[in-house]
mmCIF file of C-alpha atoms and ligand atoms in Angstrom:
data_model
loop_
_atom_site.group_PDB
_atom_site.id
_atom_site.type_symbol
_atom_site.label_atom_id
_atom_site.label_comp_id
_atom_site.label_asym_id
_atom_site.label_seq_id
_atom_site.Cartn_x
_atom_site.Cartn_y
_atom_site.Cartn_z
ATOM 1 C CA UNK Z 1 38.338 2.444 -29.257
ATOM 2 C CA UNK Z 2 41.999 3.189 -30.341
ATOM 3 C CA UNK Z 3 43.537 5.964 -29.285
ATOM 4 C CA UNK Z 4 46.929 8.056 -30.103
ATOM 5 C CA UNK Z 5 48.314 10.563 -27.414
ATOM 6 C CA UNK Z 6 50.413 13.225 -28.880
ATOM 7 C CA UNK Z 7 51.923 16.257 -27.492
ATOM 8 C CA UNK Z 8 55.521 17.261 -26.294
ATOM 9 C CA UNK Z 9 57.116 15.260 -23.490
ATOM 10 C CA UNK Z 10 55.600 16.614 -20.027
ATOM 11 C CA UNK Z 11 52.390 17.694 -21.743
ATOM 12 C CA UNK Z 12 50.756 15.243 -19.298
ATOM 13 C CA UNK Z 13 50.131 12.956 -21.889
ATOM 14 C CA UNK Z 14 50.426 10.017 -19.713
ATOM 15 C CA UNK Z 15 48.606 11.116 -16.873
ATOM 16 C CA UNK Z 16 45.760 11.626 -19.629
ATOM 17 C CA UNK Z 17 46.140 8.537 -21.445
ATOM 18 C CA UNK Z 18 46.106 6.762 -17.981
ATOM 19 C CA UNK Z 19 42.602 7.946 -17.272
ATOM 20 C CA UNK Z 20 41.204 7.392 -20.302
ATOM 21 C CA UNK Z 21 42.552 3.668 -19.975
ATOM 22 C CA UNK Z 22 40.554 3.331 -16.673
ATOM 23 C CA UNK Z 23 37.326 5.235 -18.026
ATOM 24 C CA UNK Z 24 36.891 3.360 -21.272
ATOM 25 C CA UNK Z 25 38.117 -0.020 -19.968
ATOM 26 C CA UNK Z 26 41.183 -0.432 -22.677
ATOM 27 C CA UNK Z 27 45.065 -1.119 -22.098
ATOM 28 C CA UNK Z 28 47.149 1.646 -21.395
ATOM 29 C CA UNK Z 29 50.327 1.482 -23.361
ATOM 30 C CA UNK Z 30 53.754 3.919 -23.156
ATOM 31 C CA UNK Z 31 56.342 2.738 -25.310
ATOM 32 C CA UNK Z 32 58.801 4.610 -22.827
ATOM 33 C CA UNK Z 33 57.172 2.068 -19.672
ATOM 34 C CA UNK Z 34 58.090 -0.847 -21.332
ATOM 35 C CA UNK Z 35 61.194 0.463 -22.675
ATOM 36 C CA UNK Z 36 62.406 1.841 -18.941
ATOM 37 C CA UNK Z 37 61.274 -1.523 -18.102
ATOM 38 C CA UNK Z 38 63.284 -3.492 -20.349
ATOM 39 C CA UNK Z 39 65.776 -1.069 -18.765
ATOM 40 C CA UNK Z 40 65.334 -2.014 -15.454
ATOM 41 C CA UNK Z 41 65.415 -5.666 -16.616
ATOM 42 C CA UNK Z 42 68.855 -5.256 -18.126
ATOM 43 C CA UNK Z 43 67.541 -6.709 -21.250
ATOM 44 C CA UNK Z 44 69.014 -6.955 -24.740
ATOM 45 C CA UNK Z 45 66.383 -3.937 -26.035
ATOM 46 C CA UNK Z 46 66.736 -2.129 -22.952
ATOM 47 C CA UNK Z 47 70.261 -1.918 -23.260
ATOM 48 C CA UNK Z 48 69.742 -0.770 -26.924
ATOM 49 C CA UNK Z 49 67.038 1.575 -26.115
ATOM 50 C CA UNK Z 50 69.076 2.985 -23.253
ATOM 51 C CA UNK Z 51 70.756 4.631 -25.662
ATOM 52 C CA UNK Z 52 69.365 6.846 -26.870
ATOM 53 C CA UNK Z 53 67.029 7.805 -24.126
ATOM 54 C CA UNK Z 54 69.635 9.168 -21.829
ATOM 55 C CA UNK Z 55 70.594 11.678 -25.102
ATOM 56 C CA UNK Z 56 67.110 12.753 -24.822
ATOM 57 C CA UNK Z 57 67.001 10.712 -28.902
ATOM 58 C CA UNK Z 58 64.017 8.251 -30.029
ATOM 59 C CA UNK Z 59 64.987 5.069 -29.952
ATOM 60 C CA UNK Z 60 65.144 4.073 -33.749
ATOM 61 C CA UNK Z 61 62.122 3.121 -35.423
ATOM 62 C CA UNK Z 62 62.394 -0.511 -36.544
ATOM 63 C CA UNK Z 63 62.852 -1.317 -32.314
ATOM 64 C CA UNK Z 64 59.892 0.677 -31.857
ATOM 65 C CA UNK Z 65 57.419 -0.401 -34.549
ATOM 66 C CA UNK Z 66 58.866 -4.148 -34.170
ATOM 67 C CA UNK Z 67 57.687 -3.665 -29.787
ATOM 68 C CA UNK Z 68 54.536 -2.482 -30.402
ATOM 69 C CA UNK Z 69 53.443 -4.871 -32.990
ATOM 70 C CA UNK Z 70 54.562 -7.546 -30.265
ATOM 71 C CA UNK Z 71 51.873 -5.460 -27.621
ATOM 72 C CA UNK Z 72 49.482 -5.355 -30.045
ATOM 73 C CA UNK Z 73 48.957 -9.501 -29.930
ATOM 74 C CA UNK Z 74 48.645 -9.902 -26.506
ATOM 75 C CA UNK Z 75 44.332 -10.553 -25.360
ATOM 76 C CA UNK Z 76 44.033 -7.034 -23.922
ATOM 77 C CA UNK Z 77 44.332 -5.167 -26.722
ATOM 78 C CA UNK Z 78 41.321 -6.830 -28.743
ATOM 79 C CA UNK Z 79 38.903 -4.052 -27.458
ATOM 80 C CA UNK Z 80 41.033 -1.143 -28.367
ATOM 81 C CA UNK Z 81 44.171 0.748 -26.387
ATOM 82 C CA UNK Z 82 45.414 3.976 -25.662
ATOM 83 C CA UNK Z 83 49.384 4.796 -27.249
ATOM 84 C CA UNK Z 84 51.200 6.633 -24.944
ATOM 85 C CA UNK Z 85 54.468 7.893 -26.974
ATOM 86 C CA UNK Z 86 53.509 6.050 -30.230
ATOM 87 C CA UNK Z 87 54.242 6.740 -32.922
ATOM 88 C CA UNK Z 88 56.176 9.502 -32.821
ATOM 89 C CA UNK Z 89 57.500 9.532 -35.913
ATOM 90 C CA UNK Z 90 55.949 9.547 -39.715
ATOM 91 C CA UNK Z 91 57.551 6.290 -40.295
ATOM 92 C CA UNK Z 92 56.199 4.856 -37.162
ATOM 93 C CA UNK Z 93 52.312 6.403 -37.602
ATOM 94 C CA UNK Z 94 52.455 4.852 -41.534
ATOM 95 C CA UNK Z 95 53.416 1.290 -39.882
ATOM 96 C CA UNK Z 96 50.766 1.701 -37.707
ATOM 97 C CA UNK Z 97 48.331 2.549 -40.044
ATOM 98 C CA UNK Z 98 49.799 -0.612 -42.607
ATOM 99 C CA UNK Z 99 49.213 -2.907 -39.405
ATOM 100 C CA UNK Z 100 45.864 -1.623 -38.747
ATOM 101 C CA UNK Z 101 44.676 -1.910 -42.369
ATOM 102 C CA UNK Z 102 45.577 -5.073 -42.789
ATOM 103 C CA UNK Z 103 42.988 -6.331 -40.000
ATOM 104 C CA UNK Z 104 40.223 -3.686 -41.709
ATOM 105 C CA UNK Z 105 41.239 -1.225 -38.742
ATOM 106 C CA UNK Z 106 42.151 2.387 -37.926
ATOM 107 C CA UNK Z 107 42.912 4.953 -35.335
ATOM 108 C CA UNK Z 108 39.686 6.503 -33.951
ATOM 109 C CA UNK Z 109 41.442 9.654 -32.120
ATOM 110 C CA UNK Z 110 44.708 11.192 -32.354
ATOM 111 C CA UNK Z 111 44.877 13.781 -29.220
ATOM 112 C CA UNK Z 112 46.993 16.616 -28.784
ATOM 113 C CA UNK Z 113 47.539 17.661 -25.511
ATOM 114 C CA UNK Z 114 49.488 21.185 -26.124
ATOM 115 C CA UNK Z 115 51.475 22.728 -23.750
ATOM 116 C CA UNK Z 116 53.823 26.039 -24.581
ATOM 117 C CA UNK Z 117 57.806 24.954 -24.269
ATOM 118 C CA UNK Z 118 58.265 27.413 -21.559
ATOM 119 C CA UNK Z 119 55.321 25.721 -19.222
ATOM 120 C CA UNK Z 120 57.143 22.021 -20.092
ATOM 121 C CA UNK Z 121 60.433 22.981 -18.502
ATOM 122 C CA UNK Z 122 59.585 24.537 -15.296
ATOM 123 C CA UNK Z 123 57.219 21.054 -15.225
ATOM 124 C CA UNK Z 124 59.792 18.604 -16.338
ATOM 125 C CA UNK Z 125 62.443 19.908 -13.491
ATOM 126 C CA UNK Z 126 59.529 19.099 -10.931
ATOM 127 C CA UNK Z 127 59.222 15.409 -11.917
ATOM 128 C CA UNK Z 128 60.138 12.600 -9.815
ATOM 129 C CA UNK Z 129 60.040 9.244 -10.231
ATOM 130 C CA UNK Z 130 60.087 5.968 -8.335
ATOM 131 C CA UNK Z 131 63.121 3.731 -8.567
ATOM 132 C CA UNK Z 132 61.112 0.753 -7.841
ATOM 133 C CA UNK Z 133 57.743 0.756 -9.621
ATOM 134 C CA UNK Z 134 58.031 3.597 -12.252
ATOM 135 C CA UNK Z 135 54.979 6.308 -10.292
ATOM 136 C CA UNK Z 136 55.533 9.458 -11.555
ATOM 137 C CA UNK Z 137 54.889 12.504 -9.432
ATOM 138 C CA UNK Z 138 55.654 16.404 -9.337
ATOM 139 C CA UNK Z 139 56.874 18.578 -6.628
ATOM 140 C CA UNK Z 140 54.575 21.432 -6.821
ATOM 141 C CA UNK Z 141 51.575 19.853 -8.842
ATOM 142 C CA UNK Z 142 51.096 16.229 -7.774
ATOM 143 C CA UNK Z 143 53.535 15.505 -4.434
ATOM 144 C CA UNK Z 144 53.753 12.358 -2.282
ATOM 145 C CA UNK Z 145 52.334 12.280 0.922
ATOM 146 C CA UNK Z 146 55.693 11.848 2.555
ATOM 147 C CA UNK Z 147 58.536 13.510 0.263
ATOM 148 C CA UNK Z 148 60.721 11.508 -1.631
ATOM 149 C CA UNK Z 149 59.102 8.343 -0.844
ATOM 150 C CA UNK Z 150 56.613 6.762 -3.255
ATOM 151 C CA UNK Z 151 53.352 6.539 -2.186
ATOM 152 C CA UNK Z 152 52.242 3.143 -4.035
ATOM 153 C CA UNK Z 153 55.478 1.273 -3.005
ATOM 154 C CA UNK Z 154 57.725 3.267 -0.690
ATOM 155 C CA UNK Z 155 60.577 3.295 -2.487
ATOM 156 C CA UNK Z 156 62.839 6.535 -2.984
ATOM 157 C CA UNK Z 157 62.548 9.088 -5.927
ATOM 158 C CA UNK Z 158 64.322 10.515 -8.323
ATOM 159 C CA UNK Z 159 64.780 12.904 -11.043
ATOM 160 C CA UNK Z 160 64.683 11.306 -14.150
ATOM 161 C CA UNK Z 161 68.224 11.489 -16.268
ATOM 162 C CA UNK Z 162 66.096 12.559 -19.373
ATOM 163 C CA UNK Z 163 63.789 15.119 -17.330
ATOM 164 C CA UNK Z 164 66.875 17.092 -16.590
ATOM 165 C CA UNK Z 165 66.440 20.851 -18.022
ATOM 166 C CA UNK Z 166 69.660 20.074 -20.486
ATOM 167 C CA UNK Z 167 68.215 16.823 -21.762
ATOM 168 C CA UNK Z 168 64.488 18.011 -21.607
ATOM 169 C CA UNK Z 169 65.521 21.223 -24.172
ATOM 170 C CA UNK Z 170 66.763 18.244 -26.604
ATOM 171 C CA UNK Z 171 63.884 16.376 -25.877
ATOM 172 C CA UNK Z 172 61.882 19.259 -27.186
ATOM 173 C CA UNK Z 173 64.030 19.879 -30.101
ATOM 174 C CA UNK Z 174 63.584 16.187 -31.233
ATOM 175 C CA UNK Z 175 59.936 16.495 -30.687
ATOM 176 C CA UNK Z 176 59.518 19.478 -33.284
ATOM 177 C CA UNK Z 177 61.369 18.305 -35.582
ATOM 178 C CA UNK Z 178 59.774 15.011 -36.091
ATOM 179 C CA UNK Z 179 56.825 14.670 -33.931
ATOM 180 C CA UNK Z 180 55.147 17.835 -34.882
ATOM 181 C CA UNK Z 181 54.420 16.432 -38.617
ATOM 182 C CA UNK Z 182 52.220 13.522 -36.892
ATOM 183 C CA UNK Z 183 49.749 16.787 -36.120
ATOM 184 C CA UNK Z 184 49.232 17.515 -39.791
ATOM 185 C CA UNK Z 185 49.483 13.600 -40.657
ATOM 186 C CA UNK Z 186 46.085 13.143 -38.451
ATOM 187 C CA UNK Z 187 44.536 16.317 -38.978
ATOM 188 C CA UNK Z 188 44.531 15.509 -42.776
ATOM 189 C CA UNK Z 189 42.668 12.117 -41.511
ATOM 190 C CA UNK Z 190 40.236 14.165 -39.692
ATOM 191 C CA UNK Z 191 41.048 12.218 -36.169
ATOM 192 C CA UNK Z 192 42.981 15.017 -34.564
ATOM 193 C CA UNK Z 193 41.470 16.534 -31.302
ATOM 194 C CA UNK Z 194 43.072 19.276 -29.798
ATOM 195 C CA UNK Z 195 43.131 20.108 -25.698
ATOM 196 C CA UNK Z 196 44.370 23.104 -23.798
ATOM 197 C CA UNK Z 197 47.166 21.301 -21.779
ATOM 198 C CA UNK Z 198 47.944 24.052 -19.480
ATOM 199 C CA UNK Z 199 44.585 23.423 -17.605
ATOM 200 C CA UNK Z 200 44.066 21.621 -14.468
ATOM 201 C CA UNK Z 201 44.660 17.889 -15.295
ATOM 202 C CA UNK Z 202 40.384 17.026 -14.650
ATOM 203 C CA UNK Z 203 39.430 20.083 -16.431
ATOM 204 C CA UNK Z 204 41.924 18.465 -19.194
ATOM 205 C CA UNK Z 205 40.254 14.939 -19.180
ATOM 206 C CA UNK Z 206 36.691 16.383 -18.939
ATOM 207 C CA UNK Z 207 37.589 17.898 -22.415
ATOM 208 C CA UNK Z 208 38.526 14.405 -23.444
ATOM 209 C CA UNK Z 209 35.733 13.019 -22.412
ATOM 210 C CA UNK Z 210 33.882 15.382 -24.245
ATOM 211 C CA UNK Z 211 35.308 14.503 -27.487
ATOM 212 C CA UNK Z 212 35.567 10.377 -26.877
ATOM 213 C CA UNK Z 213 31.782 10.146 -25.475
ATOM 214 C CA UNK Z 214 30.250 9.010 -21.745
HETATM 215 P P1 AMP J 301 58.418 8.783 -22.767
HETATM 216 O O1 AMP J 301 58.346 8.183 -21.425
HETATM 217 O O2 AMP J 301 57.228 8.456 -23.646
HETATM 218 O O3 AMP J 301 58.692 10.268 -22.752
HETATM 219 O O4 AMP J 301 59.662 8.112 -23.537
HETATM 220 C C1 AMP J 301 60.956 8.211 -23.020
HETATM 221 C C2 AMP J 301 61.983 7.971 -24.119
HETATM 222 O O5 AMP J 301 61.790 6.663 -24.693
HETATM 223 C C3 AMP J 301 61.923 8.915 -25.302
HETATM 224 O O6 AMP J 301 62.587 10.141 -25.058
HETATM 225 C C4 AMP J 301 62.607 8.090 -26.376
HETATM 226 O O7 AMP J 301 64.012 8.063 -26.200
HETATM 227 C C5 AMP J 301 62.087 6.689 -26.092
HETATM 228 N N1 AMP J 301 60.838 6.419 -26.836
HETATM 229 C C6 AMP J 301 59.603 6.144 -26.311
HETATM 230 N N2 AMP J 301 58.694 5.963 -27.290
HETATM 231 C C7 AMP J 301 59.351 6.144 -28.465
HETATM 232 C C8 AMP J 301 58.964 6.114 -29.839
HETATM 233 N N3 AMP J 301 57.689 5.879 -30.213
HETATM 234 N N4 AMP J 301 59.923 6.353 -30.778
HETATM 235 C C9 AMP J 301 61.203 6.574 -30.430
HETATM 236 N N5 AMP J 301 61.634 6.649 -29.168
HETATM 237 C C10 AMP J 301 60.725 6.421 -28.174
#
């Protein structure tokens, strides 16, 4: 099964996209993981990527389309995967779809996990992260059992420089502007699936589950 996760940043895409991995048995894969990664790693792309992330900008497409193709050969994606953050632009969901093709493939579900603007802020400014592995958490909606430590590997937490409220706004901007048009792009292929994001996060995945089958 091959899955897309839309929906604007702090929709609780990931969180989603993270269950379904586990459910169905298929890679989970966030282009912004292995790019904060990469980060992390000073590497050549992180350094590129870096960027533009801390503008609250997508990383330009050619970096992003050439990564994922990269993802795409390693063993664990031969069953299927679930994209986290890709595409996000038209240019990146027609790659996609060229790569696909090529091997007689195609997306089987495109979800939408929609969240009013309004709901994604007060969310975003709740987010922590860890500095060592990358676990996300929120203050109010998902805390650690000791605060600011990180349950899975103790290490300290911290608000993201692109969850800040400033950066988060621009995030949102981008994400109208040119991830919006991947919701008609798959709705005109019939793949789209559209959840009430604002629910509790199981109520959210039951719908999924609904939709993607036992
Ligand atoms: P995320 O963790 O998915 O919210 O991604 C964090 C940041 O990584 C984004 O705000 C972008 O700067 C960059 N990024 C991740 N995926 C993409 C993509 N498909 N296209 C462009 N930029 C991306």
């Amino acid at each position: 099964m091959k899955i897309i996760m839309l929906g604007a940043p702090g929709a609780g895409k990931g969180t989603q996209a993270k269950k379904i991995a586990s459910k169905y048995n298929i890679p989970h894969i966030s282009t912004g993981d292995i790019f904060r990664a990469n980060i992390k790693n000073n590497t050549e792309l992180g350094r590129k990527a870096k960027v533009y992330m801390d503008k609250g900008e997508y990383v330009p497409d050619e970096l992003v389309v050439a990564l994922i193709m990269d993802r795409f050969k390693e063993a664990d994606c031969k069953n299927g995967y679930v994209l986290d953050g890709f595409p996000r632009t038209i240019p990146q969901a027609e790659a996609l779809d060229k790569a696909l093709l090529e091997n007689g493939e195609q997306i089987d579900f495109a979800i939408d996990v929609l969240v009013p603007d309004e709901h994604i802020i007060k969310r975003m400014s709740g987010r922590r992260a860890c500095v060592g592995c990358g676990a996300t958490y929120h203050i109010q909606y998902n805390p650690t059992k000791t605060e600011g430590v990180c349950d899975v590997c103790g290490e300290s937490l911290i608000l993201r420089d692109d969850d800040k409220p400033e950066i988060v706004q621009n995030r949102l901007t981008v994400y109208h502007e040119k991830t919006q048009p991947l919701i008609d792009y798959y709705t005109s292929k019939e793949i789209l699936v559209e959840v009430d994001g604002t629910k509790d996060m199981e109520e959210v995945f039951s719908n999924i589950v609904n939709v993607l089958g036992k």
